[in-house]
PDB file of C-alpha atoms and ligand atoms in Angstrom:
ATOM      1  CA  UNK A   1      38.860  10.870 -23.008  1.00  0.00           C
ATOM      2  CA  UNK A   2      35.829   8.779 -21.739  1.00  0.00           C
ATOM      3  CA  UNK A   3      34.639   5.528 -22.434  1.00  0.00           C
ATOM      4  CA  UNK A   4      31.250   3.984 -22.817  1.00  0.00           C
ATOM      5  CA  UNK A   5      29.661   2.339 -19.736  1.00  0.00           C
ATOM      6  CA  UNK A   6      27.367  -0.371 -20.403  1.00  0.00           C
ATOM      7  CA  UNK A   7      25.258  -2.653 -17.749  1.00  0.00           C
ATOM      8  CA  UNK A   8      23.793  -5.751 -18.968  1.00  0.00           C
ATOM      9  CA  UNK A   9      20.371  -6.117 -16.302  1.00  0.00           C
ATOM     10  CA  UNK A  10      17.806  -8.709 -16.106  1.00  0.00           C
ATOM     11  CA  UNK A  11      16.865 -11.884 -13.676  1.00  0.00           C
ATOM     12  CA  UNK A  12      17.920 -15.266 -13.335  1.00  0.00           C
ATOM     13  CA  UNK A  13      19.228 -17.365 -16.213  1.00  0.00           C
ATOM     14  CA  UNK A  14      18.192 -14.803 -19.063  1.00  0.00           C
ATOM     15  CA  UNK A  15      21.533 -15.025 -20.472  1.00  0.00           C
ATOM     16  CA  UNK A  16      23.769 -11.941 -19.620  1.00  0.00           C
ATOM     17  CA  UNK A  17      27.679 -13.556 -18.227  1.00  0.00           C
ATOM     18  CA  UNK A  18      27.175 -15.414 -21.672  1.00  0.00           C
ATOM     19  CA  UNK A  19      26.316 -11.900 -23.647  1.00  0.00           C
ATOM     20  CA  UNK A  20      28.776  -9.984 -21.411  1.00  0.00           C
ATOM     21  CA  UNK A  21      31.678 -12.185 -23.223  1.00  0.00           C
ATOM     22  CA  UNK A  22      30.106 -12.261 -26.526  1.00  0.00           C
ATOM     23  CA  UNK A  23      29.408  -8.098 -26.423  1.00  0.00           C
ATOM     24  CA  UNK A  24      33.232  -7.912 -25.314  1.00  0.00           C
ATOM     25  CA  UNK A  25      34.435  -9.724 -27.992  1.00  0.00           C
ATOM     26  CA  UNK A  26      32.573  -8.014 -30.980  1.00  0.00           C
ATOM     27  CA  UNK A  27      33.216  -4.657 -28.859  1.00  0.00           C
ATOM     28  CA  UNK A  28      37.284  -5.564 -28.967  1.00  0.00           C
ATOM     29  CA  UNK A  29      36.928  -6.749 -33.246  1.00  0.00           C
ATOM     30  CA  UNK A  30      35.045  -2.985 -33.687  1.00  0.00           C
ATOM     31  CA  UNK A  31      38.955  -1.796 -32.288  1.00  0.00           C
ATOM     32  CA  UNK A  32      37.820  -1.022 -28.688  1.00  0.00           C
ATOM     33  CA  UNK A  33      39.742  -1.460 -25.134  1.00  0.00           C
ATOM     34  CA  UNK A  34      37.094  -3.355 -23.060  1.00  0.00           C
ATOM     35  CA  UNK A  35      36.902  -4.264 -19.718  1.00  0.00           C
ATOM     36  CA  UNK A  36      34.224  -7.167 -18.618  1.00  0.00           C
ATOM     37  CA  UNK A  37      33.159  -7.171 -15.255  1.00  0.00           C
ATOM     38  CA  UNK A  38      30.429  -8.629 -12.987  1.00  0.00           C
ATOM     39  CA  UNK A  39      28.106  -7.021  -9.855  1.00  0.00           C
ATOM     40  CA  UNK A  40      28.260  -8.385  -6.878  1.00  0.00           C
ATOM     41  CA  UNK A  41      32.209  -8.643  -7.682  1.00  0.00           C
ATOM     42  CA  UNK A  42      34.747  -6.908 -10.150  1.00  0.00           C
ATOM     43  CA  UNK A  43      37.572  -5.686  -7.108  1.00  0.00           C
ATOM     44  CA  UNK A  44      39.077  -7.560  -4.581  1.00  0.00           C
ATOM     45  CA  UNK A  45      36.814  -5.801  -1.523  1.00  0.00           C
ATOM     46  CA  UNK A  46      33.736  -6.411  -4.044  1.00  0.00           C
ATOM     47  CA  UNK A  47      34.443 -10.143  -4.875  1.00  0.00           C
ATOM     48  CA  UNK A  48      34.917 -11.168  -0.936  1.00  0.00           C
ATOM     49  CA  UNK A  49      31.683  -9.142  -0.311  1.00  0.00           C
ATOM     50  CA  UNK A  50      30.153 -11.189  -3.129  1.00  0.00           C
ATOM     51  CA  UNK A  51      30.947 -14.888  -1.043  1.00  0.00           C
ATOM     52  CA  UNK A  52      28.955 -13.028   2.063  1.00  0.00           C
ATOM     53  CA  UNK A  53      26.023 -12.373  -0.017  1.00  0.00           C
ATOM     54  CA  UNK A  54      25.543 -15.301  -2.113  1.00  0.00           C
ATOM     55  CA  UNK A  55      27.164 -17.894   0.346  1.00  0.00           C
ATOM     56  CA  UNK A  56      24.956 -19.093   3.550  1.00  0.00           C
ATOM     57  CA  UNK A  57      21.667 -19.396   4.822  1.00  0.00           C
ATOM     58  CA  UNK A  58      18.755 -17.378   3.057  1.00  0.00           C
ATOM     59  CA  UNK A  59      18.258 -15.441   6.489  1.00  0.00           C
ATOM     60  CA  UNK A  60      21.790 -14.738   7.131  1.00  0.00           C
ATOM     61  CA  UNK A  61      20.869 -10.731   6.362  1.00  0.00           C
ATOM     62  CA  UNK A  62      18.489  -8.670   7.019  1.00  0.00           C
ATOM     63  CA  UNK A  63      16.721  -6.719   4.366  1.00  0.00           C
ATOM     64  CA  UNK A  64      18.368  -3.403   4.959  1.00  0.00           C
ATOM     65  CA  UNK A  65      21.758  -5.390   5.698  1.00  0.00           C
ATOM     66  CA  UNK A  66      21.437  -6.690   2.137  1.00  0.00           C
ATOM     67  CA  UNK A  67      21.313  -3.488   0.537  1.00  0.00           C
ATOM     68  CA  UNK A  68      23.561  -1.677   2.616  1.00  0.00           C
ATOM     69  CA  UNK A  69      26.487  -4.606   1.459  1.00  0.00           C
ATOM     70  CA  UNK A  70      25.984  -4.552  -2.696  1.00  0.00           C
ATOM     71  CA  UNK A  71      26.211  -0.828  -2.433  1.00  0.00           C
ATOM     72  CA  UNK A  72      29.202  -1.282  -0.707  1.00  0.00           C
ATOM     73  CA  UNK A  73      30.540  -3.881  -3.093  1.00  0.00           C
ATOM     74  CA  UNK A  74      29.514  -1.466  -5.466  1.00  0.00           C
ATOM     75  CA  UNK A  75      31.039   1.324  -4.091  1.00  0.00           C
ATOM     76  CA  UNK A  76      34.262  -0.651  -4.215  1.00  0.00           C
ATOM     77  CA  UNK A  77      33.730  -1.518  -7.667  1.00  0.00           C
ATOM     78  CA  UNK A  78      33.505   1.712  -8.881  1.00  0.00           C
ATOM     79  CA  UNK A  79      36.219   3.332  -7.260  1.00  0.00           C
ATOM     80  CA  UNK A  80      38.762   0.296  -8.483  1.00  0.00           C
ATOM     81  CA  UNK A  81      37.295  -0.580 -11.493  1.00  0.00           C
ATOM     82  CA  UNK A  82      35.241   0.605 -13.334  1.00  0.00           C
ATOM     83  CA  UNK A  83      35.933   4.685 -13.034  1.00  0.00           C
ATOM     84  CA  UNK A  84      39.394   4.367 -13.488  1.00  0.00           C
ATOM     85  CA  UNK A  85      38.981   2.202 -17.016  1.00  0.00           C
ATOM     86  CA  UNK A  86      36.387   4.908 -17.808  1.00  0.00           C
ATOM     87  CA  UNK A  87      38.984   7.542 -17.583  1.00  0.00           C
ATOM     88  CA  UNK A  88      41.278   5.606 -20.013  1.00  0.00           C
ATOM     89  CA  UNK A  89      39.161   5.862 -22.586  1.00  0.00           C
ATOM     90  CA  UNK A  90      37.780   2.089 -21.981  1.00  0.00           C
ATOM     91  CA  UNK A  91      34.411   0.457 -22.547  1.00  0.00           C
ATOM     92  CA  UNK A  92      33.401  -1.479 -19.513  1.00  0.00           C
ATOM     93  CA  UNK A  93      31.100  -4.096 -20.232  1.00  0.00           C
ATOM     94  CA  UNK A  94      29.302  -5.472 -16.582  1.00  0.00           C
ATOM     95  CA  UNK A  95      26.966  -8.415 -15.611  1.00  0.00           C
ATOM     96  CA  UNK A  96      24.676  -5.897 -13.812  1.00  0.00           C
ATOM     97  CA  UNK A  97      24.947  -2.703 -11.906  1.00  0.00           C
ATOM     98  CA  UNK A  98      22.552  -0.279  -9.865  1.00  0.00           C
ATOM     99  CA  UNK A  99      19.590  -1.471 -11.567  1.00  0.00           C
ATOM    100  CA  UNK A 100      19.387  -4.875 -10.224  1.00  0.00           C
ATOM    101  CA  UNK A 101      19.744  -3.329  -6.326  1.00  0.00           C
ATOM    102  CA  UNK A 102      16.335  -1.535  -7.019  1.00  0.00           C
ATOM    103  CA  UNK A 103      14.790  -4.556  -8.810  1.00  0.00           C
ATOM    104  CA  UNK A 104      15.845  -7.322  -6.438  1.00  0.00           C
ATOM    105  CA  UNK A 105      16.098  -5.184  -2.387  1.00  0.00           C
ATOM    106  CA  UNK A 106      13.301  -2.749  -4.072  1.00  0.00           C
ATOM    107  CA  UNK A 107      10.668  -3.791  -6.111  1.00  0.00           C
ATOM    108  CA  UNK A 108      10.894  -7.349  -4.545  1.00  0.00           C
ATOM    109  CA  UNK A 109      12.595  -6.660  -1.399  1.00  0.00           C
ATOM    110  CA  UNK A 110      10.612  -3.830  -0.386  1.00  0.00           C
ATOM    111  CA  UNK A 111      13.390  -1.183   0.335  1.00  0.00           C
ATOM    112  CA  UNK A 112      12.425   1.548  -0.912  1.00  0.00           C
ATOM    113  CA  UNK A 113      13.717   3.021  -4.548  1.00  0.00           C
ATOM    114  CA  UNK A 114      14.413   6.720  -3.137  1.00  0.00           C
ATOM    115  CA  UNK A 115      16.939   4.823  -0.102  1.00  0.00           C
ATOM    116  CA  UNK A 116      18.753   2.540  -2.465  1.00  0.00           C
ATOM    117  CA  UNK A 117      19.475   5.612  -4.947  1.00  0.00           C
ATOM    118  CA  UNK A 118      20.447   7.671  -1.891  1.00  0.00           C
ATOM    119  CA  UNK A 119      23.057   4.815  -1.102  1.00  0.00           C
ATOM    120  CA  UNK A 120      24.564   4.500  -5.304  1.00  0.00           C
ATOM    121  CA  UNK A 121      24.885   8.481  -4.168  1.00  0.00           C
ATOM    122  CA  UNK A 122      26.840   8.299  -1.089  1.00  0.00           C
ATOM    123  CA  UNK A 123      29.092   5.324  -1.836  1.00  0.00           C
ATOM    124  CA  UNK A 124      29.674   5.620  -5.886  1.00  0.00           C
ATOM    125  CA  UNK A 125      28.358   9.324  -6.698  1.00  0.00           C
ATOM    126  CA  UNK A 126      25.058   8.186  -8.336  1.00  0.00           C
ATOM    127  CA  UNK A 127      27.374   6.897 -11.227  1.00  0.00           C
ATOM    128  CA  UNK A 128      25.244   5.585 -13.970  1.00  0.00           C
ATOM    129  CA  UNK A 129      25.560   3.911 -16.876  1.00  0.00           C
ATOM    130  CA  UNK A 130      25.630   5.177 -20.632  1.00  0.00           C
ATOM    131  CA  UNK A 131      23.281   2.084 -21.547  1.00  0.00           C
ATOM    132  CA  UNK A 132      21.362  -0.384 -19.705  1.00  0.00           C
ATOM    133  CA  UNK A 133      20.746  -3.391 -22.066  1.00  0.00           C
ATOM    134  CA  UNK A 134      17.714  -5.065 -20.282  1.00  0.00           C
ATOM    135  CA  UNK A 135      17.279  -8.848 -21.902  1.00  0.00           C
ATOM    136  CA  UNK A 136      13.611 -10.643 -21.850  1.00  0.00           C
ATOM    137  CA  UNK A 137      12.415 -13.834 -21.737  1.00  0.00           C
ATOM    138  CA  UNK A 138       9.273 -15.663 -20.864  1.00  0.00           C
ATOM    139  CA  UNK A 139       9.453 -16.940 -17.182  1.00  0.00           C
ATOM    140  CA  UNK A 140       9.628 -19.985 -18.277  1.00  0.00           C
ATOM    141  CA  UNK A 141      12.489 -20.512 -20.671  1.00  0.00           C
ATOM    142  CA  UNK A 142      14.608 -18.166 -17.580  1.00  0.00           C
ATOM    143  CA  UNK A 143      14.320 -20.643 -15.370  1.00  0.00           C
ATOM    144  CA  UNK A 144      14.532 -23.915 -17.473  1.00  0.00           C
ATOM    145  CA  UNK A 145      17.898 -22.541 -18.810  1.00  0.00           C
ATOM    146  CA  UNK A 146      18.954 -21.268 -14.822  1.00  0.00           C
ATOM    147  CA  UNK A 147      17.933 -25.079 -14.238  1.00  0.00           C
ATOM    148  CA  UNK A 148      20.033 -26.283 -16.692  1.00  0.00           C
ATOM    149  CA  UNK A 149      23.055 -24.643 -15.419  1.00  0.00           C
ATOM    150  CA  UNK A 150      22.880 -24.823 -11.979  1.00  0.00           C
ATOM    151  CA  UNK A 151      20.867 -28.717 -11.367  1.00  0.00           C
ATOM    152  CA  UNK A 152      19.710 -27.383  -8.170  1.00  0.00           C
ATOM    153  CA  UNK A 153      22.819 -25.515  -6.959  1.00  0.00           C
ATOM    154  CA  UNK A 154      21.450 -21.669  -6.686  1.00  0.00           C
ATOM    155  CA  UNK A 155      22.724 -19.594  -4.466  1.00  0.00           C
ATOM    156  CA  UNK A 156      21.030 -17.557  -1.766  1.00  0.00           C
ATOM    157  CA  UNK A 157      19.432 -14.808  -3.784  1.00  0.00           C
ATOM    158  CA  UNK A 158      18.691 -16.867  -7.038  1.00  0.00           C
ATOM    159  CA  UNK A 159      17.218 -19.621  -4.926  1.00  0.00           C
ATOM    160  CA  UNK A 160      14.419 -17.510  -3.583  1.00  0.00           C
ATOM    161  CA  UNK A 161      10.681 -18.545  -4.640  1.00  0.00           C
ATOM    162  CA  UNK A 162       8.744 -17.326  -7.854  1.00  0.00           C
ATOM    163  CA  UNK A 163       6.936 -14.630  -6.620  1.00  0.00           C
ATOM    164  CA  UNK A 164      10.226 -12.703  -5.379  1.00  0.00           C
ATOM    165  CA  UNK A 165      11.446 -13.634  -8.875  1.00  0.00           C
ATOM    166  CA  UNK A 166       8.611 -12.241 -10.691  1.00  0.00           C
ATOM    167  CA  UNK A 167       8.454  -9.061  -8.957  1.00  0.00           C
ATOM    168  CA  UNK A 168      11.857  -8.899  -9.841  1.00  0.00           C
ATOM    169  CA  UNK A 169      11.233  -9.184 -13.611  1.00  0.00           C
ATOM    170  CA  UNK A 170       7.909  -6.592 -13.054  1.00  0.00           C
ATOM    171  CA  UNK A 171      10.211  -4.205 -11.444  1.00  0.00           C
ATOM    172  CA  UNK A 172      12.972  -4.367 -14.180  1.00  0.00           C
ATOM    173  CA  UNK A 173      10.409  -3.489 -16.929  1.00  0.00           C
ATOM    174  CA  UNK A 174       8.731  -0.435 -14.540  1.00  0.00           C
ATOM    175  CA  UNK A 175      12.584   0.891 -14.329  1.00  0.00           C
ATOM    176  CA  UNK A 176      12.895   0.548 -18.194  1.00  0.00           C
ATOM    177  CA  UNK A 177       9.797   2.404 -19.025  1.00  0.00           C
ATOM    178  CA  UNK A 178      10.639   5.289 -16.109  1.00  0.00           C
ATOM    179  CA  UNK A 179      14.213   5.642 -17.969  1.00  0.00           C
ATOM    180  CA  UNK A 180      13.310   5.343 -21.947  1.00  0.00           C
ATOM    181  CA  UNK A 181      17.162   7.437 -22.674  1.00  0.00           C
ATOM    182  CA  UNK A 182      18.936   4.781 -20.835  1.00  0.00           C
ATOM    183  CA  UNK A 183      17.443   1.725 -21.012  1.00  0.00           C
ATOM    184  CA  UNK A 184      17.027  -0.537 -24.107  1.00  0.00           C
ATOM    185  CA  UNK A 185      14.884  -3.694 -23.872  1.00  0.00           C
ATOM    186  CA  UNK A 186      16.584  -6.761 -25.695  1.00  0.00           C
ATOM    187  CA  UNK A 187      14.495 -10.083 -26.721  1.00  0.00           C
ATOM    188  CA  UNK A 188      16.449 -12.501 -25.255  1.00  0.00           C
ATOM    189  CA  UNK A 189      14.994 -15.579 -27.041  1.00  0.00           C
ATOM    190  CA  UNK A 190      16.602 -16.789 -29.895  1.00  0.00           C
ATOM    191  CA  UNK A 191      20.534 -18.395 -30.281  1.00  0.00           C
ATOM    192  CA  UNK A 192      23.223 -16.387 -28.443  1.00  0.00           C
ATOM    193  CA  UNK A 193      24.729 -15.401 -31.887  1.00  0.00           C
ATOM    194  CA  UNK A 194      21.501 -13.603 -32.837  1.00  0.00           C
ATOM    195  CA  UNK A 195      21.059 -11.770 -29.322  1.00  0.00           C
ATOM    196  CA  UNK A 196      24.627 -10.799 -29.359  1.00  0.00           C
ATOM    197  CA  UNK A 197      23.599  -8.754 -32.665  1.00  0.00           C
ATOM    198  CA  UNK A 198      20.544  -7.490 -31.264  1.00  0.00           C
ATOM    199  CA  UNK A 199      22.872  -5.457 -28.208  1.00  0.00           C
ATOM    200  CA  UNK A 200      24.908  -4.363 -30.838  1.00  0.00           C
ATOM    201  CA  UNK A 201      22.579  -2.562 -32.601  1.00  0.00           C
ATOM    202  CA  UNK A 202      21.347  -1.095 -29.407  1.00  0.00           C
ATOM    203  CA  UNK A 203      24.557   0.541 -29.026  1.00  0.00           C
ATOM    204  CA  UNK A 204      24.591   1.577 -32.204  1.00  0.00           C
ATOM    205  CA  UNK A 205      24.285   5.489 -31.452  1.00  0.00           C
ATOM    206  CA  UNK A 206      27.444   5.193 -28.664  1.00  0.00           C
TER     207      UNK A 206
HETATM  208  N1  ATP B   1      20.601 -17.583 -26.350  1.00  0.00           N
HETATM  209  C1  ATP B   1      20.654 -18.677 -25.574  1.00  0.00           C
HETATM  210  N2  ATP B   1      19.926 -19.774 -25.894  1.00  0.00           N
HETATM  211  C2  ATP B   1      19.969 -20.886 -25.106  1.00  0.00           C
HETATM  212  N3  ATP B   1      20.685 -20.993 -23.958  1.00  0.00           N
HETATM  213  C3  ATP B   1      21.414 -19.929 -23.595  1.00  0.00           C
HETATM  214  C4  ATP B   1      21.434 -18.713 -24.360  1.00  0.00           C
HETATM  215  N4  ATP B   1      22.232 -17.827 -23.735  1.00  0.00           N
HETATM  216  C5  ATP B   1      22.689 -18.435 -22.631  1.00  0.00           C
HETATM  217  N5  ATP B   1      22.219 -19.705 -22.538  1.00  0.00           N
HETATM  218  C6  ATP B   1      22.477 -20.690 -21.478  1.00  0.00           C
HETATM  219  O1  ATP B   1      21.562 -20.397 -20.421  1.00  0.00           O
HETATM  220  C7  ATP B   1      22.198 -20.533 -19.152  1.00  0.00           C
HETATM  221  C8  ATP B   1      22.105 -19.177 -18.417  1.00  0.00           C
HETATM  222  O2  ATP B   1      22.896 -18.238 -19.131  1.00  0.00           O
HETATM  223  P1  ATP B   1      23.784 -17.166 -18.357  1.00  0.00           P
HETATM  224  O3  ATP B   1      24.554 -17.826 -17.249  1.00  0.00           O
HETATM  225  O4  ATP B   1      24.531 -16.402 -19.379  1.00  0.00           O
HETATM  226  O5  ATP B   1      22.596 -16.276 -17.735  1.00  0.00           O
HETATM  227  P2  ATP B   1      22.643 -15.103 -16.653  1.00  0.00           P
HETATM  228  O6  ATP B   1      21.598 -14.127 -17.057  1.00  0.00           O
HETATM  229  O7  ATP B   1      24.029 -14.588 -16.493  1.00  0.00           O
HETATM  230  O8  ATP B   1      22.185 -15.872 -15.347  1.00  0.00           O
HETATM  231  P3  ATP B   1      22.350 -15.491 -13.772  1.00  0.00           P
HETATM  232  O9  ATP B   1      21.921 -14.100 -13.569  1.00  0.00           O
HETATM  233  O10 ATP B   1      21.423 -16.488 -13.125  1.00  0.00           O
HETATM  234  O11 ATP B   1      23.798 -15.744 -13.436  1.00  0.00           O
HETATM  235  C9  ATP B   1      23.621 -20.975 -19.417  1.00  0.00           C
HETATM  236  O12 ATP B   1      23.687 -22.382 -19.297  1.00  0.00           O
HETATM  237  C10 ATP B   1      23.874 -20.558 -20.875  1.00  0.00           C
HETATM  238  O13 ATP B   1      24.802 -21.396 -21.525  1.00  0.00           O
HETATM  239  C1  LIG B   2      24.164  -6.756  -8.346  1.00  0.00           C
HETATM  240  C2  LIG B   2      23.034  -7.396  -7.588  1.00  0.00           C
HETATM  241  C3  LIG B   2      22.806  -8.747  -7.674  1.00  0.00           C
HETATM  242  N1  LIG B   2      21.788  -9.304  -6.982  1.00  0.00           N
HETATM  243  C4  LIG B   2      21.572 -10.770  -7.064  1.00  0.00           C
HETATM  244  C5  LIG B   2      21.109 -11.265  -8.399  1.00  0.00           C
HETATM  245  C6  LIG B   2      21.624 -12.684  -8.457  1.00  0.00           C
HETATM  246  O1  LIG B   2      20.695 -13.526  -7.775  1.00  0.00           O
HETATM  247  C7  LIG B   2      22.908 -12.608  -7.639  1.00  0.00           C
HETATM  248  C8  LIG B   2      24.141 -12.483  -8.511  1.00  0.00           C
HETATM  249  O2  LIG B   2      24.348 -13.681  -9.163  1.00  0.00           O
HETATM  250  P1  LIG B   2      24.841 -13.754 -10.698  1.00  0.00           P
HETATM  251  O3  LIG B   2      24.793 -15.217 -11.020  1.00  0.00           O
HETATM  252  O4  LIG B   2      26.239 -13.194 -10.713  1.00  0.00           O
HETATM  253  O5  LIG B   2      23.902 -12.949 -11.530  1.00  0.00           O
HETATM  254  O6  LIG B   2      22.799 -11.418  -6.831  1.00  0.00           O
HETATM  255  C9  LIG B   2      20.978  -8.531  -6.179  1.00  0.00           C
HETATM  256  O7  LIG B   2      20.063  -9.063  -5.510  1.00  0.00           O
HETATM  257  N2  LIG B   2      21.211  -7.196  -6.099  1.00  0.00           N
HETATM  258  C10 LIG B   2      22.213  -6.588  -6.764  1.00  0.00           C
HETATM  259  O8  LIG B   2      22.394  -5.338  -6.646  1.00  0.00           O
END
């Protein structure tokens, strides 16, 4: 048997490591095995490739560099995670996947969409995931509740200027509307309790 994979996407501060737990947990009271897990991160190789992404200067990689080490992370993850809870018949619940490589080093960073897909192939079989659960919000309200949470402390990716982050968000909604099947655009305004529902229902036909 196979379970359901499911990738929580969207930028900075739009609420998905508090909907990943909150999905989880009303996954788990619906009698399902679930497994919550995070990109960059979720294996051992993946979480120490995590600290050389996020940690240091903002030019401590190159562009292509950058890639090149979340599809490795990813890669890892895959492998030592997520595939093998898949084949137990587990849900796996994660705090983004694939999409956010071609939002954040394509759309924004400039690599291009065709090379970053052609990595996911080589190093984790173009896995993809059942549902991609894309949550909105108004630039705005992202970053006053990123502001909130981190007083200043971002790290090297989420500290990166407005523009970056807005092509992110432009590029998230172009991969949305290119993948219609997959993707399912959530309002993420509104208390947690309420958004919570709103992936629920999303998932409905799984
Ligand atoms: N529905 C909500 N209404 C108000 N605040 C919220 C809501 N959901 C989450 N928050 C708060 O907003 C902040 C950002 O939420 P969270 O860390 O879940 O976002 P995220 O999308 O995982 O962010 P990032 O990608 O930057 O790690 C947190 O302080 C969280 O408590
Ligand atoms: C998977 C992935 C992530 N990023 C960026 C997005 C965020 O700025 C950080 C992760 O931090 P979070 O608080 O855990 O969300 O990494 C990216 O640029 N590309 C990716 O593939």
């Amino acid at each position: 048997m196979r379970g359901r994979f499911i990738a929580l996407e969207g930028g900075e501060g739009v609420g998905k490591s508090t909907q990943v737990k909150a999905l989880a947990a009303a996954l788990r009271t619906r009698g399902h095995d679930v497994i919550e897990t995070r990109e960059p991160g979720g294996s051992e190789g993946a979480e120490a490739i995590r600290k050389l992404l996020l940690e240091g200067s903002a030019d401590r990689w190159t562009p292509g560099a950058e890639a090149l080490l979340f599809a490795a992370a990813r890669a890892d993850h895959v492998a030592k995670t997520i595939r093998p809870a898949l084949e137990a018949g587990a849900w796996v619940v994660t705090d983004r996947f694939l999409d956010s490589s071609l939002a954040y080093q394509g759309g924004a960073g400039g690599i291009s969409i065709g090379q970053l897909r052609q990595l996911h192939q080589v190093g984790s079989v173009g896995l993809l995931p059942d549902r991609t659960l894309l949550l909105t919000l108004p630039s705005e309200e992202a970053a006053r509740r990123a502001e909130a949470r981190d007083r200043g402390a971002s790290d090297r990716i989420g500290g990166r200027d407005a523009d970056y982050h807005l092509r992110v968000a432009e590029a998230f909604t172009l991969l949305a509307t290119q993948e219609p099947d997959r993707f399912r655009l959530i309002d993420a305004l509104g208390d947690a309790e309420i958004v919570t529902e709103r992936l629920l229902a999303a998932l409905e036909d799984l």
